[in-house]
Short mmCIF file of the N, C-alpha and C atoms (twelve columns), coordinates in Angstrom:
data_MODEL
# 
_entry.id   MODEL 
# 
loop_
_atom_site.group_PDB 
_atom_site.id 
_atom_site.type_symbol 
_atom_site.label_atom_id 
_atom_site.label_alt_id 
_atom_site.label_comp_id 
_atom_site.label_asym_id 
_atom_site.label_seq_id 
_atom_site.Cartn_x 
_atom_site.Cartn_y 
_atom_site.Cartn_z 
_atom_site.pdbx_PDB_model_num 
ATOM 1   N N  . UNK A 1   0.846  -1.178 0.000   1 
ATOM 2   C CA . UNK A 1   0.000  0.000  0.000   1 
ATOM 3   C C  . UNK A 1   0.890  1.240  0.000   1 
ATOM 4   N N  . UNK A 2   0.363  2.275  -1.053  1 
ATOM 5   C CA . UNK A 2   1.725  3.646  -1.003  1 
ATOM 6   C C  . UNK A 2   1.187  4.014  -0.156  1 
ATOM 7   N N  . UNK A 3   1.508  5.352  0.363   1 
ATOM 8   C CA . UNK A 3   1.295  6.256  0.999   1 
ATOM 9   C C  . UNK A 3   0.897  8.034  0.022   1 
ATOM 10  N N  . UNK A 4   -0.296 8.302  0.729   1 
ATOM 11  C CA . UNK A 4   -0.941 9.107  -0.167  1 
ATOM 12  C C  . UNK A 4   -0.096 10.797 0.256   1 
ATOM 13  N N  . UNK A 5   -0.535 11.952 -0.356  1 
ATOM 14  C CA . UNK A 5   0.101  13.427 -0.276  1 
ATOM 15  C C  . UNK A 5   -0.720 13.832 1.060   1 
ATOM 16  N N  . UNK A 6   -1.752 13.570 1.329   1 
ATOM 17  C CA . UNK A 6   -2.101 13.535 2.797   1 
ATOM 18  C C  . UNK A 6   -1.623 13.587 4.001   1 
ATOM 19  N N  . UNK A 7   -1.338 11.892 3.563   1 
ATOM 20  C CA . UNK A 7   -0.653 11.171 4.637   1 
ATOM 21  C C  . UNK A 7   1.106  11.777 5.345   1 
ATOM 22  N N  . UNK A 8   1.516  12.398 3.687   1 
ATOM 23  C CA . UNK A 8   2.761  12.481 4.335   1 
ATOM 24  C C  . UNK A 8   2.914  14.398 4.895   1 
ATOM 25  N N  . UNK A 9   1.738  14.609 4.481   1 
ATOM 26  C CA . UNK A 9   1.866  15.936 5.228   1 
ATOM 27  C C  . UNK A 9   1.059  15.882 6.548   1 
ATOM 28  N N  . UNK A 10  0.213  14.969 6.796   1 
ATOM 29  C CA . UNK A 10  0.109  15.309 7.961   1 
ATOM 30  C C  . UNK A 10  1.154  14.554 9.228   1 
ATOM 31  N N  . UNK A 11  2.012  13.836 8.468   1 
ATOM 32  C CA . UNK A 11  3.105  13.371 9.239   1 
ATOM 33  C C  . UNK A 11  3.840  14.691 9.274   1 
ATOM 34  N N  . UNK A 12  4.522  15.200 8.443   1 
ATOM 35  C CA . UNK A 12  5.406  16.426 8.788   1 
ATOM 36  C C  . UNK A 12  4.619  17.240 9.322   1 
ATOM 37  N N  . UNK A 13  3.833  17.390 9.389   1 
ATOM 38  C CA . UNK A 13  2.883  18.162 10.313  1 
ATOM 39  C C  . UNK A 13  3.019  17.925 11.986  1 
ATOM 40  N N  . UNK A 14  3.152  16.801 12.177  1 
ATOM 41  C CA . UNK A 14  3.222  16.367 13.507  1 
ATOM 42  C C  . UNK A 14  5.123  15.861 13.624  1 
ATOM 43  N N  . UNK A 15  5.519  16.389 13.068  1 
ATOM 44  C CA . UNK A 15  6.850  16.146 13.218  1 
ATOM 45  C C  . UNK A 15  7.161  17.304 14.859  1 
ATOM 46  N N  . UNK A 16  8.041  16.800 15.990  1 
ATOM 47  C CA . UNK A 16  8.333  17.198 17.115  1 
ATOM 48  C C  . UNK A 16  9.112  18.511 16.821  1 
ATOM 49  N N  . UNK A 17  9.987  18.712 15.959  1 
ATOM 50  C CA . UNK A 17  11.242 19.352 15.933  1 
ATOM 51  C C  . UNK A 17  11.759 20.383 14.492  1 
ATOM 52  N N  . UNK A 18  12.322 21.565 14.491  1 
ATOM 53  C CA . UNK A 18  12.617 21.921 13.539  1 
ATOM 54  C C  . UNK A 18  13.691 21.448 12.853  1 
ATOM 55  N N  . UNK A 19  14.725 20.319 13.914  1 
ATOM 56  C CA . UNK A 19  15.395 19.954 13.116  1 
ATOM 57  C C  . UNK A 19  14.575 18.595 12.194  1 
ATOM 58  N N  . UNK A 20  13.891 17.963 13.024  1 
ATOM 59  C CA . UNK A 20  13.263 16.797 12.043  1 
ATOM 60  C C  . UNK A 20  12.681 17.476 10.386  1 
ATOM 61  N N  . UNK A 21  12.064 18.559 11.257  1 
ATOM 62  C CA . UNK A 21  11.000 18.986 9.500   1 
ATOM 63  C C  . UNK A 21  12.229 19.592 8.617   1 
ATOM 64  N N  . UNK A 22  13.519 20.253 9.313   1 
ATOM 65  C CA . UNK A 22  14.692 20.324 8.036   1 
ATOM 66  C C  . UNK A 22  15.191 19.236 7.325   1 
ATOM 67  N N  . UNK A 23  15.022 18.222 8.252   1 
ATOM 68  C CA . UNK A 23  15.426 17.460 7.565   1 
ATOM 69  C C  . UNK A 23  14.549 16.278 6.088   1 
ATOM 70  N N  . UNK A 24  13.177 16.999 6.843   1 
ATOM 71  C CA . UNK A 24  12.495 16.214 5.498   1 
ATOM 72  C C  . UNK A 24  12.906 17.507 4.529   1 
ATOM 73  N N  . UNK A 25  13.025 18.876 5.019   1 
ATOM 74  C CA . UNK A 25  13.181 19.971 4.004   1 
ATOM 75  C C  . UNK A 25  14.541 19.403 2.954   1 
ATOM 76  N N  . UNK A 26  15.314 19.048 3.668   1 
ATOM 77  C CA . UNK A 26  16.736 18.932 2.918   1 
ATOM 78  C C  . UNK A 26  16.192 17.668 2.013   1 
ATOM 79  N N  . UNK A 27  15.431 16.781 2.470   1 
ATOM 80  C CA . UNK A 27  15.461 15.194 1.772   1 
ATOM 81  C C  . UNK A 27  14.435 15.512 -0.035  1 
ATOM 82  N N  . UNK A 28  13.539 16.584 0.020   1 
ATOM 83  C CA . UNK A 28  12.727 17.364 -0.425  1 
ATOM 84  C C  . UNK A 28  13.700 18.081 -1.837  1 
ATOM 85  N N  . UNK A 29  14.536 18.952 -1.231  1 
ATOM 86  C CA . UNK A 29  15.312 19.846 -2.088  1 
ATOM 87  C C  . UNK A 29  16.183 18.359 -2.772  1 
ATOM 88  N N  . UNK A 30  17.068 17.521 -1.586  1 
ATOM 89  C CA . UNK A 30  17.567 16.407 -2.948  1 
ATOM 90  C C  . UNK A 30  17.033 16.062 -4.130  1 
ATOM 91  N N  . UNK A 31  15.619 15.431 -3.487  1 
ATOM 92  C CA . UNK A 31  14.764 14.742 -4.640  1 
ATOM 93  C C  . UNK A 31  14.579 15.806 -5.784  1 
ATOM 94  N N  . UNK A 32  14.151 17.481 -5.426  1 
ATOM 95  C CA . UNK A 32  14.196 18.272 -6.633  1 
ATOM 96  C C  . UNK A 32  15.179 18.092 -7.750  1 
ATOM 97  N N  . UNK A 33  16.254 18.270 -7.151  1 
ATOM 98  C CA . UNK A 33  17.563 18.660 -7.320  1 
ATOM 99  C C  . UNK A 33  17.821 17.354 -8.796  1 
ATOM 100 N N  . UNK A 34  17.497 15.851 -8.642  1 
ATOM 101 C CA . UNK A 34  17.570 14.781 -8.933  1 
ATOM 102 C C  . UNK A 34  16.716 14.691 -9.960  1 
ATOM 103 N N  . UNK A 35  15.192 15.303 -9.763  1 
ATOM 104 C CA . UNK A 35  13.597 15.313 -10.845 1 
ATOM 105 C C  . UNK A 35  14.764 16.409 -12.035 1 
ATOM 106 N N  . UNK A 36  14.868 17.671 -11.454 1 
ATOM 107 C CA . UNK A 36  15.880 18.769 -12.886 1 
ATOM 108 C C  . UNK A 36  16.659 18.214 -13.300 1 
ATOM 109 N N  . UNK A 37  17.800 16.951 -12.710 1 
ATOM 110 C CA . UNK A 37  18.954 16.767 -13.898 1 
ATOM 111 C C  . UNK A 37  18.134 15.955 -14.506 1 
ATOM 112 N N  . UNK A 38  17.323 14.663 -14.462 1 
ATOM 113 C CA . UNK A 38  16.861 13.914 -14.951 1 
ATOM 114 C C  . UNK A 38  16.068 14.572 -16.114 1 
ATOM 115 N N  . UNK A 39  15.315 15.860 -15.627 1 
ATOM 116 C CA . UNK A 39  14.586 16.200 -17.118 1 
ATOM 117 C C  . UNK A 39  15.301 17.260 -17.949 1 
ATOM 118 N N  . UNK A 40  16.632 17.592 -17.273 1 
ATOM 119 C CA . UNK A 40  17.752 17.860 -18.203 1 
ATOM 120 C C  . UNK A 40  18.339 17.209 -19.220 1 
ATOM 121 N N  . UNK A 41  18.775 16.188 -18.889 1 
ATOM 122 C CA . UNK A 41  19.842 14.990 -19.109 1 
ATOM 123 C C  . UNK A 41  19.895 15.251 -20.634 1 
ATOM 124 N N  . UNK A 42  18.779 15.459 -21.287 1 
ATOM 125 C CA . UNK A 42  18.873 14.955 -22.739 1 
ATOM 126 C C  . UNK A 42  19.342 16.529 -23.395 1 
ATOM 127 N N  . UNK A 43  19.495 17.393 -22.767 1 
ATOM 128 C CA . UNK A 43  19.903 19.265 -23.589 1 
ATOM 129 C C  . UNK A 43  21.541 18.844 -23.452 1 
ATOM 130 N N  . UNK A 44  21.948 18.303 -24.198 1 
ATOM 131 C CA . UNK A 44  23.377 18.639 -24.524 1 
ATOM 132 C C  . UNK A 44  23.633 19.295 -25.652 1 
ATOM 133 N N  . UNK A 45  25.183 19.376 -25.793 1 
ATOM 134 C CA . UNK A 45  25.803 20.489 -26.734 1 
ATOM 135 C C  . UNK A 45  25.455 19.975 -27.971 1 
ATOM 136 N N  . UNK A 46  25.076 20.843 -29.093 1 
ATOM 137 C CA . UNK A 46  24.805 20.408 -30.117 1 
ATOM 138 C C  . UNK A 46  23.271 20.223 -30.698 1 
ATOM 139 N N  . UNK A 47  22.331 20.040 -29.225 1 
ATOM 140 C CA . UNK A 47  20.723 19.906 -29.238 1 
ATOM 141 C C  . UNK A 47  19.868 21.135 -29.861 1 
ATOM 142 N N  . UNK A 48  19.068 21.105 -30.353 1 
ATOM 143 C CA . UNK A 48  17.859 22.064 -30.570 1 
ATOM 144 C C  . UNK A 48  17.266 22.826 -29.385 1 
ATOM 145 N N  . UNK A 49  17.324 23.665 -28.976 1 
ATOM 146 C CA . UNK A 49  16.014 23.935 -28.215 1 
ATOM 147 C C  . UNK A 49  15.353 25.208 -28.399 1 
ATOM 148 N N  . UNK A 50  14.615 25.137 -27.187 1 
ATOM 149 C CA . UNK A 50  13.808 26.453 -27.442 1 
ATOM 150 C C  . UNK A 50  13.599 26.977 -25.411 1 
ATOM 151 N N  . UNK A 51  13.348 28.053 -25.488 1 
ATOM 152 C CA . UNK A 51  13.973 29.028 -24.613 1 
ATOM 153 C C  . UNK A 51  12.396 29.189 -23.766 1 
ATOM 154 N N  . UNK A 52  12.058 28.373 -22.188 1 
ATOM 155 C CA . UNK A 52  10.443 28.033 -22.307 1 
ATOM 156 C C  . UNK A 52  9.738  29.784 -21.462 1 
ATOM 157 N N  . UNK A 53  8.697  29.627 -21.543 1 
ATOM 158 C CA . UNK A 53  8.204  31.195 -20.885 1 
ATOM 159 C C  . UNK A 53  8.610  31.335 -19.838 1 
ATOM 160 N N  . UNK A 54  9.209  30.622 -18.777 1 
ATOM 161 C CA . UNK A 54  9.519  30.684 -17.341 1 
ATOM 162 C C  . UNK A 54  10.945 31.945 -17.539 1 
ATOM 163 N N  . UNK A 55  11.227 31.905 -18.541 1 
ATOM 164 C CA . UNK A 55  12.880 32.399 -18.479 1 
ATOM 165 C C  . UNK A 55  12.532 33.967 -18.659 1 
ATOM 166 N N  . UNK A 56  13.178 35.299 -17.709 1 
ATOM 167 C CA . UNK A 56  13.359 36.477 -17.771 1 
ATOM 168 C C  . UNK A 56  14.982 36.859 -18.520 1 
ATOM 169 N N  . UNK A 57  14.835 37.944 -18.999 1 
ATOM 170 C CA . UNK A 57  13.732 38.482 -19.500 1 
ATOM 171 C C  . UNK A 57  12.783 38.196 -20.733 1 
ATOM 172 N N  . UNK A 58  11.572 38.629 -20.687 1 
ATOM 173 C CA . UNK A 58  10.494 37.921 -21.678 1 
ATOM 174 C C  . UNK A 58  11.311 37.844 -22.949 1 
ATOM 175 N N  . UNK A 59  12.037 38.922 -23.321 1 
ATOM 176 C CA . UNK A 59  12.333 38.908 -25.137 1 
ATOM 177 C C  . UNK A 59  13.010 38.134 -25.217 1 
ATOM 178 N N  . UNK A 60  13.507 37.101 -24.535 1 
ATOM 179 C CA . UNK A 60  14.128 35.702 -24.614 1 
ATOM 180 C C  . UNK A 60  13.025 34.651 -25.234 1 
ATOM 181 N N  . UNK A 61  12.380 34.879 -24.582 1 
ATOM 182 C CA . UNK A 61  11.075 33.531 -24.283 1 
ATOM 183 C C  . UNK A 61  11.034 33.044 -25.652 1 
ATOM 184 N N  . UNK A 62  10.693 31.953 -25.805 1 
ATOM 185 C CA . UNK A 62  9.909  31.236 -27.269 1 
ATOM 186 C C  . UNK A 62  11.412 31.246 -28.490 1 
ATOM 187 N N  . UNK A 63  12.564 31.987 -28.332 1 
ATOM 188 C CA . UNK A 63  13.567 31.867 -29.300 1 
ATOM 189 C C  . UNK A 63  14.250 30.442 -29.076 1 
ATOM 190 N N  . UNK A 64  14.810 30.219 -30.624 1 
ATOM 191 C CA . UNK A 64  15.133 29.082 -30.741 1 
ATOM 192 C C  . UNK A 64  16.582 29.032 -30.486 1 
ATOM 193 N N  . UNK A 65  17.576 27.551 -31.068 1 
ATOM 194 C CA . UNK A 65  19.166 27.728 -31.019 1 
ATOM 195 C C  . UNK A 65  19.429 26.737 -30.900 1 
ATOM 196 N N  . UNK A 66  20.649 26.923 -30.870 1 
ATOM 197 C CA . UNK A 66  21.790 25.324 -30.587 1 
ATOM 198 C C  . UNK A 66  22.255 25.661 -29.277 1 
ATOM 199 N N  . UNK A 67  22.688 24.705 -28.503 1 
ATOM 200 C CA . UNK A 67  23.078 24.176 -27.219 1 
ATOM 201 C C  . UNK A 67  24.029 24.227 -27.332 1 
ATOM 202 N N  . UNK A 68  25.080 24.977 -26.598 1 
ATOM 203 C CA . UNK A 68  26.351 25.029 -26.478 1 
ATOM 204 C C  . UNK A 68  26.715 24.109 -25.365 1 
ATOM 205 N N  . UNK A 69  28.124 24.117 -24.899 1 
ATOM 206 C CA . UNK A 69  28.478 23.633 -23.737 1 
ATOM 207 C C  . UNK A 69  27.670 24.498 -22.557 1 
ATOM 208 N N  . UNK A 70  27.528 23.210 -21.430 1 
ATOM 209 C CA . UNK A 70  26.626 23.476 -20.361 1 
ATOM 210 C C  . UNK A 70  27.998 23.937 -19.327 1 
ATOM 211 N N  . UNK A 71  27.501 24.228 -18.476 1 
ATOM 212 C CA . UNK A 71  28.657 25.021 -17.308 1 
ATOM 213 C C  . UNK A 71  29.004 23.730 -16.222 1 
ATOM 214 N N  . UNK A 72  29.861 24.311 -15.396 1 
ATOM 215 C CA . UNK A 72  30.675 23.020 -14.846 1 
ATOM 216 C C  . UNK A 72  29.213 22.076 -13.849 1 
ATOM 217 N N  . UNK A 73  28.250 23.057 -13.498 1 
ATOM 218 C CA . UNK A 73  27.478 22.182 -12.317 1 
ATOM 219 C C  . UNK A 73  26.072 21.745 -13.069 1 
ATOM 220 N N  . UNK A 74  26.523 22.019 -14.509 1 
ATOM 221 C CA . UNK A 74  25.316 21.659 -15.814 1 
ATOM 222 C C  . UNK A 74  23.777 22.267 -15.659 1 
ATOM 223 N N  . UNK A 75  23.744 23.419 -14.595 1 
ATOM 224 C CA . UNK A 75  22.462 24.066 -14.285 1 
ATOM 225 C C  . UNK A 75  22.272 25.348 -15.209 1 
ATOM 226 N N  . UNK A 76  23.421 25.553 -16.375 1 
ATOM 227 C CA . UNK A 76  23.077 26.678 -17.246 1 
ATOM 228 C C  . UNK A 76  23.871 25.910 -18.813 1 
ATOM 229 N N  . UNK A 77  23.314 26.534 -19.780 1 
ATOM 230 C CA . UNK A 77  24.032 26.652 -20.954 1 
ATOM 231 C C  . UNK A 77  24.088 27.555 -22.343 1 
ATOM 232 N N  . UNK A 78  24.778 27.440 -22.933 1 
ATOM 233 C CA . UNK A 78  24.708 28.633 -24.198 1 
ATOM 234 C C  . UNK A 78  24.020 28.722 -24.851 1 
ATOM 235 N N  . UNK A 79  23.675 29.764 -25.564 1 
ATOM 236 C CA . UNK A 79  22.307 28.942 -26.595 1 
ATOM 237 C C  . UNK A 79  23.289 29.784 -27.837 1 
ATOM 238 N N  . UNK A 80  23.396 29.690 -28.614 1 
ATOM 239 C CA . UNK A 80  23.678 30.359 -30.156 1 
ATOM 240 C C  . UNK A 80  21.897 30.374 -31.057 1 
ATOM 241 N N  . UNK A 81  21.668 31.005 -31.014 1 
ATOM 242 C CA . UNK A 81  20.649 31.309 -31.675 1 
ATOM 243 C C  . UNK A 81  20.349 31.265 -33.035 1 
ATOM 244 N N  . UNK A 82  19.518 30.808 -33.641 1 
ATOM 245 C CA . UNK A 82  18.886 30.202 -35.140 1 
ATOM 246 C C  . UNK A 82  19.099 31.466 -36.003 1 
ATOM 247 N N  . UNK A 83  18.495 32.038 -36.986 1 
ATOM 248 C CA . UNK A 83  18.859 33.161 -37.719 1 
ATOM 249 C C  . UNK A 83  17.572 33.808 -37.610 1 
ATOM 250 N N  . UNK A 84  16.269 33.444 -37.218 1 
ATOM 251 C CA . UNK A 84  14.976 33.684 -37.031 1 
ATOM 252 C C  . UNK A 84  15.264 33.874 -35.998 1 
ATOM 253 N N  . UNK A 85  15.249 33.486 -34.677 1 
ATOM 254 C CA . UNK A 85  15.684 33.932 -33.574 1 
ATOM 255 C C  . UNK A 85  16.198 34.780 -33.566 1 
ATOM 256 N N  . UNK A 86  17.382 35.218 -33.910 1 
ATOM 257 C CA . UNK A 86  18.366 36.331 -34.122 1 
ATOM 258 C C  . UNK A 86  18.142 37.295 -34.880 1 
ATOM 259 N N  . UNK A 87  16.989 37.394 -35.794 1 
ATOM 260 C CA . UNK A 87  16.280 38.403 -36.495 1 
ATOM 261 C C  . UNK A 87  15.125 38.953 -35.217 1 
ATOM 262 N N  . UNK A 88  14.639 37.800 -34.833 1 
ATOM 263 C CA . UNK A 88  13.543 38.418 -34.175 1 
ATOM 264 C C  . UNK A 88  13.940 39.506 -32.559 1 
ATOM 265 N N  . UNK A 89  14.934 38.180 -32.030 1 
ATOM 266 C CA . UNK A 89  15.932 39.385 -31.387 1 
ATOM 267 C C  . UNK A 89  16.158 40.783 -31.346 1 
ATOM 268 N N  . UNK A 90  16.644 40.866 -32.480 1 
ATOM 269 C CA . UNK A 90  17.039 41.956 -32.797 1 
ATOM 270 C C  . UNK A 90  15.963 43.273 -33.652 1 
ATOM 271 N N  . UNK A 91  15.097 42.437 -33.743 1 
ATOM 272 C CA . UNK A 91  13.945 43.890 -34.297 1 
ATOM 273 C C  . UNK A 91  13.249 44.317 -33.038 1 
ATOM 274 N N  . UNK A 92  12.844 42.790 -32.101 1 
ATOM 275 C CA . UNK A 92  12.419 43.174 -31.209 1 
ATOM 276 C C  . UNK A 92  13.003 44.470 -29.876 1 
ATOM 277 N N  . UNK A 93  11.892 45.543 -29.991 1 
ATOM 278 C CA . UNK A 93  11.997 46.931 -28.995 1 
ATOM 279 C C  . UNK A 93  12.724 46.814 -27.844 1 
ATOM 280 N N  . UNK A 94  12.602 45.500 -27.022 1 
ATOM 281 C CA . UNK A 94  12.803 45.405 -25.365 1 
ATOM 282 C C  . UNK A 94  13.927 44.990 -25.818 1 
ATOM 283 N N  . UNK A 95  14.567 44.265 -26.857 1 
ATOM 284 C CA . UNK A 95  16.157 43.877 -26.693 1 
ATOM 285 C C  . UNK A 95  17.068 45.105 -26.386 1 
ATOM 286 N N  . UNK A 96  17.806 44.423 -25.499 1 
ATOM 287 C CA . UNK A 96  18.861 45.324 -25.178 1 
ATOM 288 C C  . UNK A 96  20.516 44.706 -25.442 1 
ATOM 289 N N  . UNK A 97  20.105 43.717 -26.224 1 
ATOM 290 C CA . UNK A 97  21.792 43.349 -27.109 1 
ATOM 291 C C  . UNK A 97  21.760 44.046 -27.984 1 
ATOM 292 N N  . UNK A 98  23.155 44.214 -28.554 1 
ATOM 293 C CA . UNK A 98  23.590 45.028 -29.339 1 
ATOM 294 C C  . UNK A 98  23.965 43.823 -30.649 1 
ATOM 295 N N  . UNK A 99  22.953 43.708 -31.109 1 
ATOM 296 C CA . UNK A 99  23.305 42.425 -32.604 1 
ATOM 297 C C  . UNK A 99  23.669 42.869 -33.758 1 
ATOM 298 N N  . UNK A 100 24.900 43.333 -34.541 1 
ATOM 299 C CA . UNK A 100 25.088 43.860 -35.759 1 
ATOM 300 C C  . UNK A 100 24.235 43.376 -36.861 1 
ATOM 301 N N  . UNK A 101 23.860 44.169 -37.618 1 
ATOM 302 C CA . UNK A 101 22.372 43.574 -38.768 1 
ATOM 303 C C  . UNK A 101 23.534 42.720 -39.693 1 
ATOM 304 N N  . UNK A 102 24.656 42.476 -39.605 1 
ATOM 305 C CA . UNK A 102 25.263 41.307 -40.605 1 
ATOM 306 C C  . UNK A 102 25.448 39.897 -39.895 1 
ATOM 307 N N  . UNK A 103 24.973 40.173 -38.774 1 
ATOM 308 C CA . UNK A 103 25.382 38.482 -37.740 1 
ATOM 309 C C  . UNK A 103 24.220 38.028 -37.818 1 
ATOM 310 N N  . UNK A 104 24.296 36.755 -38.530 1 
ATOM 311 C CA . UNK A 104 23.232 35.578 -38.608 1 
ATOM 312 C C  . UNK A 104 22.495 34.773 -37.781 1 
ATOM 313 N N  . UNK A 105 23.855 34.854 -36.429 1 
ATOM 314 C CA . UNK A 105 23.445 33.752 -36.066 1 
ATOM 315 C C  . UNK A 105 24.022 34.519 -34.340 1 
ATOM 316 N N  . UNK A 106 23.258 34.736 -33.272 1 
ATOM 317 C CA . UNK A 106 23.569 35.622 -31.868 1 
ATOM 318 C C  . UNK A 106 23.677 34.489 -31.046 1 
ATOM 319 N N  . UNK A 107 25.241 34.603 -30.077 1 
ATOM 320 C CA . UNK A 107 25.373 33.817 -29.101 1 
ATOM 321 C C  . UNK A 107 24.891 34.476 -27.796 1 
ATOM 322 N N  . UNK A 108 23.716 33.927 -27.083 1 
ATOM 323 C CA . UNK A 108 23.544 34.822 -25.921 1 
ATOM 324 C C  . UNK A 108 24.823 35.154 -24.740 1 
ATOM 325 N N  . UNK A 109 24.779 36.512 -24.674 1 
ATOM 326 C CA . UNK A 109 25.720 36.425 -23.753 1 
ATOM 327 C C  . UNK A 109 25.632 36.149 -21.986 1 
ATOM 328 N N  . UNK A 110 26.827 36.010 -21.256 1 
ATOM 329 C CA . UNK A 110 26.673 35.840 -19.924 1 
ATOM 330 C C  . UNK A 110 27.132 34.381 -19.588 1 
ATOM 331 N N  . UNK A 111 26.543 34.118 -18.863 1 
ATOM 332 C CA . UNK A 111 26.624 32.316 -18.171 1 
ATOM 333 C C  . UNK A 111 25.779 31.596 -18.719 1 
ATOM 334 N N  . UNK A 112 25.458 31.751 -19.517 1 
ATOM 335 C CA . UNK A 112 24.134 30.498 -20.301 1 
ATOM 336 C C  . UNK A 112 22.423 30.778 -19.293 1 
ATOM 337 N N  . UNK A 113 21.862 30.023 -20.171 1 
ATOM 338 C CA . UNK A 113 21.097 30.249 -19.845 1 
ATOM 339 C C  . UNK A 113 20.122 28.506 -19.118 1 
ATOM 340 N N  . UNK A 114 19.226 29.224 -17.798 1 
ATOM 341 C CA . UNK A 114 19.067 27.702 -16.966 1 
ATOM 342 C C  . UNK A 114 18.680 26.904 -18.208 1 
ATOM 343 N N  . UNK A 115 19.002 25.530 -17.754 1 
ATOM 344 C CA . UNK A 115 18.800 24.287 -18.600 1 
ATOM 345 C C  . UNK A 115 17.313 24.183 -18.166 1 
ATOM 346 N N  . UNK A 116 16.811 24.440 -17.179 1 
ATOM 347 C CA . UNK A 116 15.530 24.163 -16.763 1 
ATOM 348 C C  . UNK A 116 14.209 25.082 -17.164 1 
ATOM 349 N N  . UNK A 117 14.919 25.969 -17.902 1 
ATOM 350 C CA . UNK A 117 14.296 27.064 -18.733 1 
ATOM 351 C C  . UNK A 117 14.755 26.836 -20.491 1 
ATOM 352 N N  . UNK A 118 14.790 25.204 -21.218 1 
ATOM 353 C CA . UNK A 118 14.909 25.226 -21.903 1 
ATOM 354 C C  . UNK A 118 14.206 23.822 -22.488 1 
ATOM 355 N N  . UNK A 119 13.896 23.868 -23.737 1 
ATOM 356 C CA . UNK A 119 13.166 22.748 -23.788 1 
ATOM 357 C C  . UNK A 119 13.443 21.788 -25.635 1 
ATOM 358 N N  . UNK A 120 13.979 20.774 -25.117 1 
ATOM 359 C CA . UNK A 120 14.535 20.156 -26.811 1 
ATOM 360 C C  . UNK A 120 12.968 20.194 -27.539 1 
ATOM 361 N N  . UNK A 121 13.712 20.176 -28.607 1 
ATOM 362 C CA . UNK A 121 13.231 20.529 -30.023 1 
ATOM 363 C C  . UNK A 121 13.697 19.600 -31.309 1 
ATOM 364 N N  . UNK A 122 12.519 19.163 -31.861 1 
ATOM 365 C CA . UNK A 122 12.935 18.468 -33.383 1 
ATOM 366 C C  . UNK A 122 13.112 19.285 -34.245 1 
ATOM 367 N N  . UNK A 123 14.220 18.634 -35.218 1 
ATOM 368 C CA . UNK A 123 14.885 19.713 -36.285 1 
ATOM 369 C C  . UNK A 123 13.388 19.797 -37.260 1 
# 
């Protein structure tokens, strides 16, 4: 028999101690931590994706690209951007990169962008 979302909150509910309920807190953040690489795993370098609405700022959102290398703790990565992307980028008002009208193709700058704010894509 599992145990239902009920059940296990009204156990932490009756937990004695703040260290007990940190410690379901900490056991909580693992399991997160474990659900993101897992629905990461598949954005490596070289992948399609697309950039999902969660990600600030908006004039990011919905652009496409290639996957660069991910960063050492794999929670961000590059995107190089499609040429539609990088058009739209760049007409768009709220951008505040500076994209020369002869570059085809815009590498976002900074530390990449979260992997968890990105979502593969078929060619």
């Amino acid at each position: 028999m599992s145990t239902t979302m009920d059940e296990v909150v009204e156990f932490i509910g009756q937990l004695p101690s703040a260290i007990q309920v940190a410690k379901v807190q900490e056991a909580a953040a693992q399991r997160l931590r474990a659900i993101d690489k897992e629905a990461s795993a598949g954005i490596q370098a070289g992948s399609r994706a697309r950039i999902t609405d969660d990600l600030r700022p908006a004039v990011l959102r919905r652009l496409t690209g290639t996957v660069q290398n991910r960063n050492r703790t794999g929670s961000r990565a590059g995107l190089l951007l499609d040429e539609e992307s990088t058009r739209r980028l760049r007409e768009d008002p709220r951008n505040k990169y500076r994209i020369p009208a002869d570059m085809a193709r815009f590498q976002l700058p900074g530390n990449g962008v979260p992997v968890s704010c990105l979502e593969l894509i078929e060619d």
